Structure formats: structure tokens, C-alpha cells
Amino acid sequence: MALRKTFCCLWTLGLCLVVGKSSLVPSITDPYFIDKCVSAHNEWRGKVSPPAANMKYMSWDSGLAKMAKAWANNCKFQHNSCLTKSYACHEDFEYVGENIWLSDKEALTPELAVASWYNETEFYDFDSLSCSKDCGHYTQVVWATSDKIGCAAAICPNLGDISTTIFVCNYGPAGNFANMAPYKKGASCSLCSKGEKCVQKLCRTPKLIIPNKNPLMKPMGKAPQRIPFNLFSLSFILLRIF
């Protein structure tokens, strides 16, 4: 009986560690996480200097997010092997772009990651299309025609310590083509396509809203809420075991 209780205790501790670890990583379906990723990119895209005439507004793509999550879970600080192959990453994009950020902090902030990528602008010369240091993260963030994004994170102790987090963003269509400027210089939104609206100095296609044809139909129920698993919960379970 004592052995059984000990086994149950160890199993519970293991479960706690697994749940505790996963709770630090935002879900790719979490609206808050999605908003932070998209907003951070659009904020910096609207601040480029010189200003962009054709910079598109970015929006979330669940397929790109799944791709980012699958790669982040590999815990490799290197680019996805499918990026150089036509339609190998995503069925809707011939090529996909990718940025990777590594943090040794438990609290993952998309804003910090995107800001660090954008700050490479100091190494980029727009007129000569050249970099004095690494600046590929910056050019992908501000690549005008990359208007879809999906990001994900994973905790990877093998890349540092127990709280090291890898953050991956994938972009469609891909940017960073050789000898091409990331965007066209000019007054903000001056080269937006017909039907696009200027939002945050970006060219945004209005969302297609499908009206509810049945006015009597109302959403029912409530979305499930995530319940945090903490040390108090663990103590309670252990007391029940013994």
C-alpha cells in the first residue's frame, strides 16, 4: 500500500510539472496572444522610416500558427527545413518567411520579440538595400506584401535553462527576396489597392462580415476557462493521497 501511495505521489508531481510548464506557454488559439502578435507587427509596420506607400495590414493565419507551433516544439534554434521548398510549408503560400526569438525569461512577450526584430533597422540601409549586421528579421517584419502571420512558443530547456522559451513567427507570403526593397517609399497608403482602407498607415482589406440570417438564433453556453494549477492545488491532492 505504501509503495502504491508513493507511486501515486510521484505521478502527481510529474503531472504538476507538465501542467505547470504548459501553462507558461500561450495557446495559438488564445485571442489575447493572437492580438498581441498581430498588433505588435502592425504597430512597427506603421512606423517604418522612410514611410511606406504599400505596406499591408497583417492578420492572423491559423495554418501559419500551426506551422510555427510544430516547429517551436522541436526546440531547435534554426529555421524550418521546408522554407526553401515550393509549397512545402503551407498550401496557400509558395514560400513562407520565418523569424525566431529566444528568451531566457519565463514571461513571453510578443511585443518584446517583435521590437527586438524591428530594432535591426539600424543596420539596414534602405537606399543600397544592404545590411551592416544581421537585419533579416527586420526586413521580414516590414515586408509590405507579407500580410498573414502565425506565431507560437515553446519552453526548451535544452536551449538554455528550465525557463528558456523559443518564439517562432511564420509569414505568408514570404519576404526577404534578394535585391528587393521590403516596401515602396512614399506617403503612407498612397499605393493601397482599390477597396483597401488606410488603417494605422497600413493598407487594410475590410473584413467580410456575414450577417446572421436567423435573428432568433443566439449563441449559447460559455467558452471553457483555463484553471491554473498551482502549488496549493498540489498540496491538496497530496493530502488526499496520504
CSV table of C-alpha atoms in Angstrom, one decimal:
chain,number,residue,atom,x,y,z
A,1,MET,CA,0.0,0.0,0.0
A,2,ALA,CA,2.8,2.4,0.9
A,3,LEU,CA,4.5,1.7,-2.5
A,4,ARG,CA,1.3,2.4,-4.3
A,5,LYS,CA,0.9,5.7,-2.4
A,6,THR,CA,4.5,6.7,-3.2
A,7,PHE,CA,3.9,5.9,-6.9
A,8,CYS,CA,0.7,8.0,-6.9
A,9,CYS,CA,2.6,10.9,-5.3
A,10,LEU,CA,5.4,10.8,-7.9
A,11,TRP,CA,2.9,10.5,-10.7
A,12,THR,CA,1.0,13.6,-9.3
A,13,LEU,CA,4.3,15.5,-9.1
A,14,GLY,CA,5.1,14.7,-12.7
A,15,LEU,CA,1.7,15.8,-13.7
A,16,CYS,CA,2.1,19.1,-11.9
A,17,LEU,CA,5.4,19.8,-13.6
A,18,VAL,CA,3.9,19.1,-17.0
A,19,VAL,CA,0.8,21.2,-16.4
A,20,GLY,CA,2.9,24.0,-14.8
A,21,LYS,CA,5.3,24.0,-17.8
A,22,SER,CA,2.5,24.2,-20.4
A,23,SER,CA,0.7,26.9,-18.5
A,24,LEU,CA,3.6,29.3,-19.2
A,25,VAL,CA,3.1,28.9,-23.0
A,26,PRO,CA,0.3,30.7,-24.6
A,27,SER,CA,-2.0,28.7,-26.9
A,28,ILE,CA,-2.1,29.6,-30.6
A,29,THR,CA,-5.9,29.9,-30.3
A,30,ASP,CA,-5.7,32.3,-27.4
A,31,PRO,CA,-7.3,35.6,-28.6
A,32,TYR,CA,-5.1,37.6,-26.3
A,33,PHE,CA,-1.9,36.0,-27.6
A,34,ILE,CA,-3.1,36.4,-31.2
A,35,ASP,CA,-3.9,40.1,-30.7
A,36,LYS,CA,-0.5,40.8,-29.1
A,37,CYS,CA,1.3,39.1,-32.0
A,38,VAL,CA,-0.7,40.9,-34.7
A,39,SER,CA,-0.8,44.3,-33.0
A,40,ALA,CA,3.0,44.3,-32.3
A,41,HIS,CA,3.7,43.7,-36.0
A,42,ASN,CA,1.2,46.2,-37.3
A,43,GLU,CA,2.4,48.8,-34.9
A,44,TRP,CA,6.0,48.7,-36.2
A,45,ARG,CA,4.9,48.3,-39.8
A,46,GLY,CA,3.1,51.6,-39.5
A,47,LYS,CA,6.2,53.3,-38.1
A,48,VAL,CA,8.7,52.5,-40.8
A,49,SER,CA,11.1,55.2,-41.9
A,50,PRO,CA,11.1,56.2,-44.7
A,51,PRO,CA,7.3,55.8,-44.8
A,52,ALA,CA,5.7,53.0,-46.8
A,53,ALA,CA,3.3,53.6,-49.6
A,54,ASN,CA,2.1,50.0,-50.0
A,55,MET,CA,2.5,48.4,-46.5
A,56,LYS,CA,-0.3,45.9,-45.9
A,57,TYR,CA,-2.1,45.4,-42.6
A,58,MET,CA,-1.2,41.9,-41.2
A,59,SER,CA,-3.8,39.4,-40.0
A,60,TRP,CA,-3.7,36.1,-38.3
A,61,ASP,CA,-3.5,32.8,-40.2
A,62,SER,CA,-4.2,29.6,-38.2
A,63,GLY,CA,-2.3,27.5,-40.7
A,64,LEU,CA,0.8,29.5,-40.2
A,65,ALA,CA,0.3,29.4,-36.4
A,66,LYS,CA,0.1,25.6,-36.5
A,67,MET,CA,3.3,25.5,-38.6
A,68,ALA,CA,5.1,27.8,-36.1
A,69,LYS,CA,3.9,25.6,-33.2
A,70,ALA,CA,5.0,22.4,-34.8
A,71,TRP,CA,8.5,23.9,-35.4
A,72,ALA,CA,8.8,25.5,-32.0
A,73,ASN,CA,8.0,22.2,-30.3
A,74,ASN,CA,11.2,20.8,-31.9
A,75,CYS,CA,13.2,23.1,-29.7
A,76,LYS,CA,15.8,23.8,-32.4
A,77,PHE,CA,17.3,27.3,-32.7
A,78,GLN,CA,17.4,27.1,-36.5
A,79,HIS,CA,15.0,27.7,-39.4
A,80,ASN,CA,12.4,25.2,-40.6
A,81,SER,CA,13.7,23.0,-43.4
A,82,CYS,CA,10.6,23.5,-45.5
A,83,LEU,CA,11.2,27.2,-46.1
A,84,THR,CA,13.3,26.8,-49.3
A,85,LYS,CA,10.9,24.4,-51.0
A,86,SER,CA,7.9,25.5,-53.1
A,87,TYR,CA,4.6,24.9,-51.3
A,88,ALA,CA,6.3,22.6,-48.8
A,89,CYS,CA,5.2,24.7,-45.7
A,90,HIS,CA,1.7,25.9,-46.4
A,91,GLU,CA,-0.7,25.0,-49.2
A,92,ASP,CA,-1.7,28.7,-49.7
A,93,PHE,CA,1.8,30.2,-50.0
A,94,GLU,CA,4.5,29.1,-52.4
A,95,TYR,CA,7.1,30.3,-49.8
A,96,VAL,CA,6.8,31.1,-46.1
A,97,GLY,CA,9.0,33.5,-44.1
A,98,GLU,CA,10.2,32.9,-40.6
A,99,ASN,CA,11.6,34.8,-37.6
A,100,ILE,CA,12.8,33.1,-34.4
A,101,TRP,CA,13.5,34.6,-31.0
A,102,LEU,CA,15.0,33.0,-27.9
A,103,SER,CA,14.3,34.2,-24.4
A,104,ASP,CA,15.6,33.1,-21.0
A,105,LYS,CA,12.7,34.7,-19.2
A,106,GLU,CA,9.5,32.8,-18.1
A,107,ALA,CA,7.2,35.6,-19.2
A,108,LEU,CA,6.9,35.6,-23.0
A,109,THR,CA,6.0,38.9,-24.6
A,110,PRO,CA,5.4,39.1,-28.3
A,111,GLU,CA,5.9,42.8,-28.1
A,112,LEU,CA,9.5,42.4,-26.9
A,113,ALA,CA,10.3,39.9,-29.5
A,114,VAL,CA,8.9,41.9,-32.4
A,115,ALA,CA,10.6,45.1,-31.1
A,116,SER,CA,14.0,43.3,-31.0
A,117,TRP,CA,13.5,42.2,-34.6
A,118,TYR,CA,12.4,45.7,-35.7
A,119,ASN,CA,15.4,47.3,-34.0
A,120,GLU,CA,17.7,45.7,-36.6
A,121,THR,CA,16.6,48.7,-38.7
A,122,GLU,CA,19.7,50.5,-37.5
A,123,PHE,CA,21.8,48.0,-39.5
A,124,TYR,CA,19.7,48.4,-42.7
A,125,ASP,CA,20.4,50.9,-45.5
A,126,PHE,CA,17.2,51.4,-47.5
A,127,ASP,CA,18.9,53.1,-50.4
A,128,SER,CA,21.5,50.5,-51.0
A,129,LEU,CA,19.4,47.6,-49.8
A,130,SER,CA,22.3,46.4,-47.6
A,131,CYS,CA,22.9,45.3,-44.0
A,132,SER,CA,25.9,46.2,-41.9
A,133,LYS,CA,24.9,43.4,-39.5
A,134,ASP,CA,22.0,40.9,-39.3
A,135,CYS,CA,18.8,42.6,-40.3
A,136,GLY,CA,16.8,39.9,-42.0
A,137,HIS,CA,14.3,39.8,-39.0
A,138,TYR,CA,13.6,43.5,-39.5
A,139,THR,CA,13.1,43.2,-43.3
A,140,GLN,CA,10.7,40.3,-42.8
A,141,VAL,CA,8.7,42.2,-40.2
A,142,VAL,CA,8.2,45.2,-42.6
A,143,TRP,CA,7.9,43.3,-45.9
A,144,ALA,CA,5.0,45.0,-47.4
A,145,THR,CA,3.3,42.1,-49.1
A,146,SER,CA,3.6,39.7,-46.1
A,147,ASP,CA,0.1,40.2,-44.8
A,148,LYS,CA,-0.5,36.9,-43.0
A,149,ILE,CA,1.1,35.8,-39.8
A,150,GLY,CA,1.1,32.9,-37.3
A,151,CYS,CA,3.2,32.7,-34.2
A,152,ALA,CA,3.8,30.1,-31.4
A,153,ALA,CA,6.0,29.5,-28.4
A,154,ALA,CA,7.5,26.5,-26.6
A,155,ILE,CA,9.6,26.0,-23.5
A,156,CYS,CA,13.0,24.5,-24.4
A,157,PRO,CA,15.3,23.7,-21.5
A,158,ASN,CA,17.8,22.2,-24.0
A,159,LEU,CA,18.4,25.7,-25.4
A,160,GLY,CA,19.3,27.2,-22.1
A,161,ASP,CA,17.7,26.6,-18.7
A,162,ILE,CA,14.4,25.4,-17.4
A,163,SER,CA,12.6,28.7,-18.4
A,164,THR,CA,14.2,29.2,-21.9
A,165,THR,CA,11.4,29.9,-24.4
A,166,ILE,CA,11.5,29.9,-28.2
A,167,PHE,CA,9.2,32.1,-30.1
A,168,VAL,CA,8.5,31.5,-33.8
A,169,CYS,CA,6.6,33.6,-36.3
A,170,ASN,CA,5.8,32.5,-39.8
A,171,TYR,CA,4.8,34.9,-42.6
A,172,GLY,CA,2.9,34.5,-45.8
A,173,PRO,CA,3.7,35.2,-48.4
A,174,ALA,CA,7.4,35.2,-47.6
A,175,GLY,CA,9.6,38.3,-47.8
A,176,ASN,CA,13.4,38.8,-47.9
A,177,PHE,CA,13.9,38.4,-51.6
A,178,ALA,CA,17.4,39.4,-52.8
A,179,ASN,CA,17.9,42.8,-54.3
A,180,MET,CA,14.4,43.9,-53.4
A,181,ALA,CA,13.3,46.6,-51.1
A,182,PRO,CA,10.9,45.5,-48.3
A,183,TYR,CA,8.4,48.1,-49.3
A,184,LYS,CA,7.9,51.1,-51.7
A,185,LYS,CA,8.8,54.5,-50.3
A,186,GLY,CA,6.1,57.2,-50.4
A,187,ALA,CA,3.2,58.8,-48.5
A,188,SER,CA,1.5,56.2,-46.2
A,189,CYS,CA,-1.2,54.3,-48.0
A,190,SER,CA,-0.7,56.2,-51.3
A,191,LEU,CA,-0.4,52.9,-53.2
A,192,CYS,CA,-3.1,50.9,-51.5
A,193,SER,CA,-5.2,48.8,-53.8
A,194,LYS,CA,-8.8,49.7,-54.7
A,195,GLY,CA,-11.1,48.6,-51.8
A,196,GLU,CA,-8.4,48.8,-49.2
A,197,LYS,CA,-8.7,51.2,-46.3
A,198,CYS,CA,-5.9,53.1,-44.6
A,199,VAL,CA,-5.6,51.9,-41.0
A,200,GLN,CA,-2.6,52.8,-38.8
A,201,LYS,CA,-0.8,53.9,-42.0
A,202,LEU,CA,-1.4,50.4,-43.4
A,203,CYS,CA,-3.4,49.1,-46.4
A,204,ARG,CA,-6.2,47.0,-44.9
A,205,THR,CA,-8.8,45.0,-46.7
A,206,PRO,CA,-12.2,45.3,-44.9
A,207,LYS,CA,-13.3,42.2,-43.2
A,208,LEU,CA,-16.2,40.3,-44.8
A,209,ILE,CA,-19.0,40.2,-42.2
A,210,ILE,CA,-21.6,37.5,-42.8
A,211,PRO,CA,-24.9,38.6,-41.1
A,212,ASN,CA,-26.9,36.2,-39.0
A,213,LYS,CA,-29.8,35.1,-41.2
A,214,ASN,CA,-31.8,33.9,-38.2
A,215,PRO,CA,-32.3,36.8,-35.8
A,216,LEU,CA,-33.7,34.4,-33.2
A,217,MET,CA,-30.6,32.4,-33.0
A,218,LYS,CA,-28.3,33.4,-30.2
A,219,PRO,CA,-25.0,32.0,-29.1
A,220,MET,CA,-25.4,29.5,-26.2
A,221,GLY,CA,-23.1,28.4,-23.5
A,222,LYS,CA,-19.8,29.8,-22.3
A,223,ALA,CA,-16.3,29.1,-23.5
A,224,PRO,CA,-14.4,26.9,-21.2
A,225,GLN,CA,-12.0,28.8,-18.9
A,226,ARG,CA,-8.4,27.6,-18.2
A,227,ILE,CA,-8.0,26.7,-14.5
A,228,PRO,CA,-4.5,27.5,-13.2
A,229,PHE,CA,-2.7,24.6,-11.5
A,230,ASN,CA,-0.6,25.9,-8.5
A,231,LEU,CA,1.2,24.6,-5.5
A,232,PHE,CA,-1.9,25.0,-3.3
A,233,SER,CA,-3.7,22.6,-5.6
A,234,LEU,CA,-0.8,20.2,-5.5
A,235,SER,CA,-0.7,20.3,-1.7
A,236,PHE,CA,-4.4,19.5,-1.5
A,237,ILE,CA,-4.0,16.5,-3.9
A,238,LEU,CA,-1.1,15.1,-1.9
A,239,LEU,CA,-3.0,15.4,1.4
A,240,ARG,CA,-5.9,13.4,-0.2
A,241,ILE,CA,-3.4,10.7,-1.3
A,242,PHE,CA,-1.9,10.3,2.1
